[in-house]
């Protein structure tokens, strides 16, 4: 989404025909909104509100503590749940288990960091919570289908 916003901004600034530029800007914003729409939450009941609150609390904690070791036990204690209840609630809310979701978040954040900073993959892996680069590489490949170096080499060729 950040890359899309940058692309829209560059095109808007470079375009001399303001009518066309405004239309492109509106189309780009519509595309971004349509991308985000599936991630919006509908709150129709108290239980939905509890679920949304839970999801936001988990995502906020992961984002804030991503570089640290985060365990299921620590996360459930942080939110005030037993480990068993937390795991069941997590699976119902996210559709996957906590460990897999955390790994997905870390891989996504690594991709964002590499694209925005171009830093070394080893340091980026550490900054998102992977102390062992080989393990990071295995997790990355499992989630994206490519090794980190292969993924970013292909990424540069597309840009």
mmCIF file of C-alpha atoms in Angstrom:
data_model
loop_
_atom_site.group_PDB
_atom_site.id
_atom_site.type_symbol
_atom_site.label_atom_id
_atom_site.label_comp_id
_atom_site.label_asym_id
_atom_site.label_seq_id
_atom_site.Cartn_x
_atom_site.Cartn_y
_atom_site.Cartn_z
ATOM 1 C CA UNK A 1 0.000 0.000 0.000
ATOM 2 C CA UNK A 2 2.878 2.343 0.778
ATOM 3 C CA UNK A 3 4.408 1.682 -2.621
ATOM 4 C CA UNK A 4 1.015 2.300 -4.244
ATOM 5 C CA UNK A 5 0.666 5.617 -2.385
ATOM 6 C CA UNK A 6 4.149 6.682 -3.473
ATOM 7 C CA UNK A 7 3.360 5.752 -7.069
ATOM 8 C CA UNK A 8 0.100 7.735 -6.981
ATOM 9 C CA UNK A 9 1.850 10.747 -5.471
ATOM 10 C CA UNK A 10 4.664 10.712 -8.071
ATOM 11 C CA UNK A 11 2.202 10.409 -10.950
ATOM 12 C CA UNK A 12 0.033 13.178 -9.503
ATOM 13 C CA UNK A 13 2.972 15.551 -9.083
ATOM 14 C CA UNK A 14 4.380 14.798 -12.538
ATOM 15 C CA UNK A 15 1.103 15.172 -14.431
ATOM 16 C CA UNK A 16 0.489 18.591 -15.990
ATOM 17 C CA UNK A 17 -3.133 17.908 -16.911
ATOM 18 C CA UNK A 18 -4.857 18.348 -13.551
ATOM 19 C CA UNK A 19 -8.156 16.831 -14.675
ATOM 20 C CA UNK A 20 -6.536 13.531 -15.645
ATOM 21 C CA UNK A 21 -4.292 13.701 -12.615
ATOM 22 C CA UNK A 22 -7.289 14.130 -10.297
ATOM 23 C CA UNK A 23 -9.024 11.152 -11.928
ATOM 24 C CA UNK A 24 -5.908 8.997 -11.519
ATOM 25 C CA UNK A 25 -5.640 10.105 -7.905
ATOM 26 C CA UNK A 26 -9.290 9.175 -7.235
ATOM 27 C CA UNK A 27 -8.839 5.788 -8.951
ATOM 28 C CA UNK A 28 -5.734 5.077 -6.904
ATOM 29 C CA UNK A 29 -7.507 5.932 -3.663
ATOM 30 C CA UNK A 30 -10.435 3.672 -4.637
ATOM 31 C CA UNK A 31 -7.987 0.840 -5.298
ATOM 32 C CA UNK A 32 -6.384 1.311 -1.878
ATOM 33 C CA UNK A 33 -9.770 1.401 -0.124
ATOM 34 C CA UNK A 34 -10.880 -1.756 -1.932
ATOM 35 C CA UNK A 35 -7.663 -3.454 -0.803
ATOM 36 C CA UNK A 36 -8.285 -2.471 2.820
ATOM 37 C CA UNK A 37 -12.006 -3.281 2.883
ATOM 38 C CA UNK A 38 -11.613 -7.010 3.593
ATOM 39 C CA UNK A 39 -9.644 -6.094 6.721
ATOM 40 C CA UNK A 40 -12.398 -3.936 8.190
ATOM 41 C CA UNK A 41 -14.474 -5.287 11.031
ATOM 42 C CA UNK A 42 -18.233 -5.192 11.421
ATOM 43 C CA UNK A 43 -19.422 -4.847 14.990
ATOM 44 C CA UNK A 44 -23.013 -6.048 15.316
ATOM 45 C CA UNK A 45 -22.937 -7.374 18.862
ATOM 46 C CA UNK A 46 -21.044 -7.293 22.143
ATOM 47 C CA UNK A 47 -19.193 -10.500 21.194
ATOM 48 C CA UNK A 48 -18.093 -8.901 17.899
ATOM 49 C CA UNK A 49 -16.798 -5.912 19.830
ATOM 50 C CA UNK A 50 -14.885 -8.228 22.158
ATOM 51 C CA UNK A 51 -13.394 -10.036 19.152
ATOM 52 C CA UNK A 52 -12.337 -6.786 17.470
ATOM 53 C CA UNK A 53 -10.841 -5.534 20.741
ATOM 54 C CA UNK A 54 -8.946 -8.816 21.084
ATOM 55 C CA UNK A 55 -7.642 -8.662 17.498
ATOM 56 C CA UNK A 56 -6.479 -5.069 17.915
ATOM 57 C CA UNK A 57 -4.788 -5.853 21.239
ATOM 58 C CA UNK A 58 -2.912 -8.794 19.718
ATOM 59 C CA UNK A 59 -1.836 -6.845 16.632
ATOM 60 C CA UNK A 60 -0.750 -3.864 18.731
ATOM 61 C CA UNK A 61 1.302 -6.034 21.075
ATOM 62 C CA UNK A 62 2.986 -7.873 18.213
ATOM 63 C CA UNK A 63 3.846 -4.639 16.428
ATOM 64 C CA UNK A 64 5.267 -3.080 19.590
ATOM 65 C CA UNK A 65 7.236 -6.145 20.719
ATOM 66 C CA UNK A 66 8.090 -7.747 17.382
ATOM 67 C CA UNK A 67 11.851 -7.682 17.915
ATOM 68 C CA UNK A 68 11.488 -9.506 21.246
ATOM 69 C CA UNK A 69 10.832 -13.154 21.964
ATOM 70 C CA UNK A 70 7.036 -13.498 22.062
ATOM 71 C CA UNK A 71 5.588 -16.771 23.277
ATOM 72 C CA UNK A 72 2.001 -17.932 23.411
ATOM 73 C CA UNK A 73 2.254 -18.106 27.210
ATOM 74 C CA UNK A 74 3.578 -14.545 27.473
ATOM 75 C CA UNK A 75 0.981 -13.196 25.044
ATOM 76 C CA UNK A 76 -1.921 -14.888 26.831
ATOM 77 C CA UNK A 77 -0.670 -13.632 30.210
ATOM 78 C CA UNK A 78 -0.275 -10.114 28.803
ATOM 79 C CA UNK A 79 -3.922 -10.111 27.743
ATOM 80 C CA UNK A 80 -5.128 -11.757 30.955
ATOM 81 C CA UNK A 81 -6.220 -15.112 29.535
ATOM 82 C CA UNK A 82 -5.255 -18.677 30.313
ATOM 83 C CA UNK A 83 -3.080 -20.159 27.587
ATOM 84 C CA UNK A 84 -5.801 -22.616 26.530
ATOM 85 C CA UNK A 85 -8.523 -19.972 26.295
ATOM 86 C CA UNK A 86 -6.175 -17.599 24.473
ATOM 87 C CA UNK A 87 -5.301 -20.262 21.879
ATOM 88 C CA UNK A 88 -8.961 -21.104 21.263
ATOM 89 C CA UNK A 89 -9.957 -17.430 21.016
ATOM 90 C CA UNK A 90 -6.991 -16.707 18.775
ATOM 91 C CA UNK A 91 -7.843 -19.548 16.388
ATOM 92 C CA UNK A 92 -11.486 -18.384 16.217
ATOM 93 C CA UNK A 93 -10.476 -14.758 15.629
ATOM 94 C CA UNK A 94 -7.538 -15.170 13.248
ATOM 95 C CA UNK A 95 -8.166 -18.538 11.617
ATOM 96 C CA UNK A 96 -4.674 -19.804 12.426
ATOM 97 C CA UNK A 97 -2.544 -20.491 15.469
ATOM 98 C CA UNK A 98 -0.580 -17.779 17.259
ATOM 99 C CA UNK A 99 2.888 -18.987 16.271
ATOM 100 C CA UNK A 100 2.051 -19.090 12.557
ATOM 101 C CA UNK A 101 0.418 -15.669 12.717
ATOM 102 C CA UNK A 102 3.433 -14.181 14.526
ATOM 103 C CA UNK A 103 5.755 -15.611 11.885
ATOM 104 C CA UNK A 104 3.593 -14.177 9.094
ATOM 105 C CA UNK A 105 3.644 -10.752 10.780
ATOM 106 C CA UNK A 106 7.427 -10.910 11.138
ATOM 107 C CA UNK A 107 7.963 -11.899 7.501
ATOM 108 C CA UNK A 108 5.631 -9.124 6.301
ATOM 109 C CA UNK A 109 7.442 -6.588 8.476
ATOM 110 C CA UNK A 110 10.810 -7.796 7.152
ATOM 111 C CA UNK A 111 9.573 -7.224 3.597
ATOM 112 C CA UNK A 112 8.384 -3.708 4.513
ATOM 113 C CA UNK A 113 11.682 -2.889 6.205
ATOM 114 C CA UNK A 114 13.788 -4.168 3.344
ATOM 115 C CA UNK A 115 11.771 -2.212 0.794
ATOM 116 C CA UNK A 116 11.898 0.991 2.826
ATOM 117 C CA UNK A 117 15.495 0.812 4.074
ATOM 118 C CA UNK A 118 17.353 -1.639 1.850
ATOM 119 C CA UNK A 119 19.263 -2.727 4.956
ATOM 120 C CA UNK A 120 21.033 -6.037 5.356
ATOM 121 C CA UNK A 121 18.735 -9.021 5.540
ATOM 122 C CA UNK A 122 20.566 -10.333 8.616
ATOM 123 C CA UNK A 123 19.932 -7.113 10.569
ATOM 124 C CA UNK A 124 16.342 -6.901 9.346
ATOM 125 C CA UNK A 125 15.757 -10.515 10.411
ATOM 126 C CA UNK A 126 17.031 -9.662 13.906
ATOM 127 C CA UNK A 127 14.934 -6.503 14.084
ATOM 128 C CA UNK A 128 11.745 -8.499 13.478
ATOM 129 C CA UNK A 129 12.549 -11.144 16.070
ATOM 130 C CA UNK A 130 14.608 -13.798 14.262
ATOM 131 C CA UNK A 131 17.933 -14.311 16.035
ATOM 132 C CA UNK A 132 18.955 -17.060 13.605
ATOM 133 C CA UNK A 133 19.149 -15.978 9.956
ATOM 134 C CA UNK A 134 18.886 -19.564 8.697
ATOM 135 C CA UNK A 135 15.597 -19.985 10.576
ATOM 136 C CA UNK A 136 14.377 -16.637 9.212
ATOM 137 C CA UNK A 137 15.253 -17.784 5.710
ATOM 138 C CA UNK A 138 13.316 -21.056 6.150
ATOM 139 C CA UNK A 139 10.267 -19.221 7.539
ATOM 140 C CA UNK A 140 10.465 -16.614 4.781
ATOM 141 C CA UNK A 141 10.628 -19.277 2.087
ATOM 142 C CA UNK A 142 7.727 -21.202 3.641
ATOM 143 C CA UNK A 143 5.547 -18.057 3.583
ATOM 144 C CA UNK A 144 6.580 -16.545 0.224
ATOM 145 C CA UNK A 145 7.786 -19.528 -1.775
ATOM 146 C CA UNK A 146 11.209 -17.914 -2.250
ATOM 147 C CA UNK A 147 14.346 -17.323 -0.242
ATOM 148 C CA UNK A 148 14.779 -13.747 1.014
ATOM 149 C CA UNK A 149 17.564 -12.986 -1.470
ATOM 150 C CA UNK A 150 15.606 -14.519 -4.341
ATOM 151 C CA UNK A 151 12.470 -12.644 -3.349
ATOM 152 C CA UNK A 152 14.170 -9.271 -3.208
ATOM 153 C CA UNK A 153 16.184 -9.891 -6.367
ATOM 154 C CA UNK A 154 12.901 -10.589 -8.193
ATOM 155 C CA UNK A 155 11.372 -7.567 -6.460
ATOM 156 C CA UNK A 156 14.125 -5.269 -7.803
ATOM 157 C CA UNK A 157 13.669 -6.639 -11.314
ATOM 158 C CA UNK A 158 9.951 -5.740 -11.228
ATOM 159 C CA UNK A 159 10.542 -2.148 -10.089
#
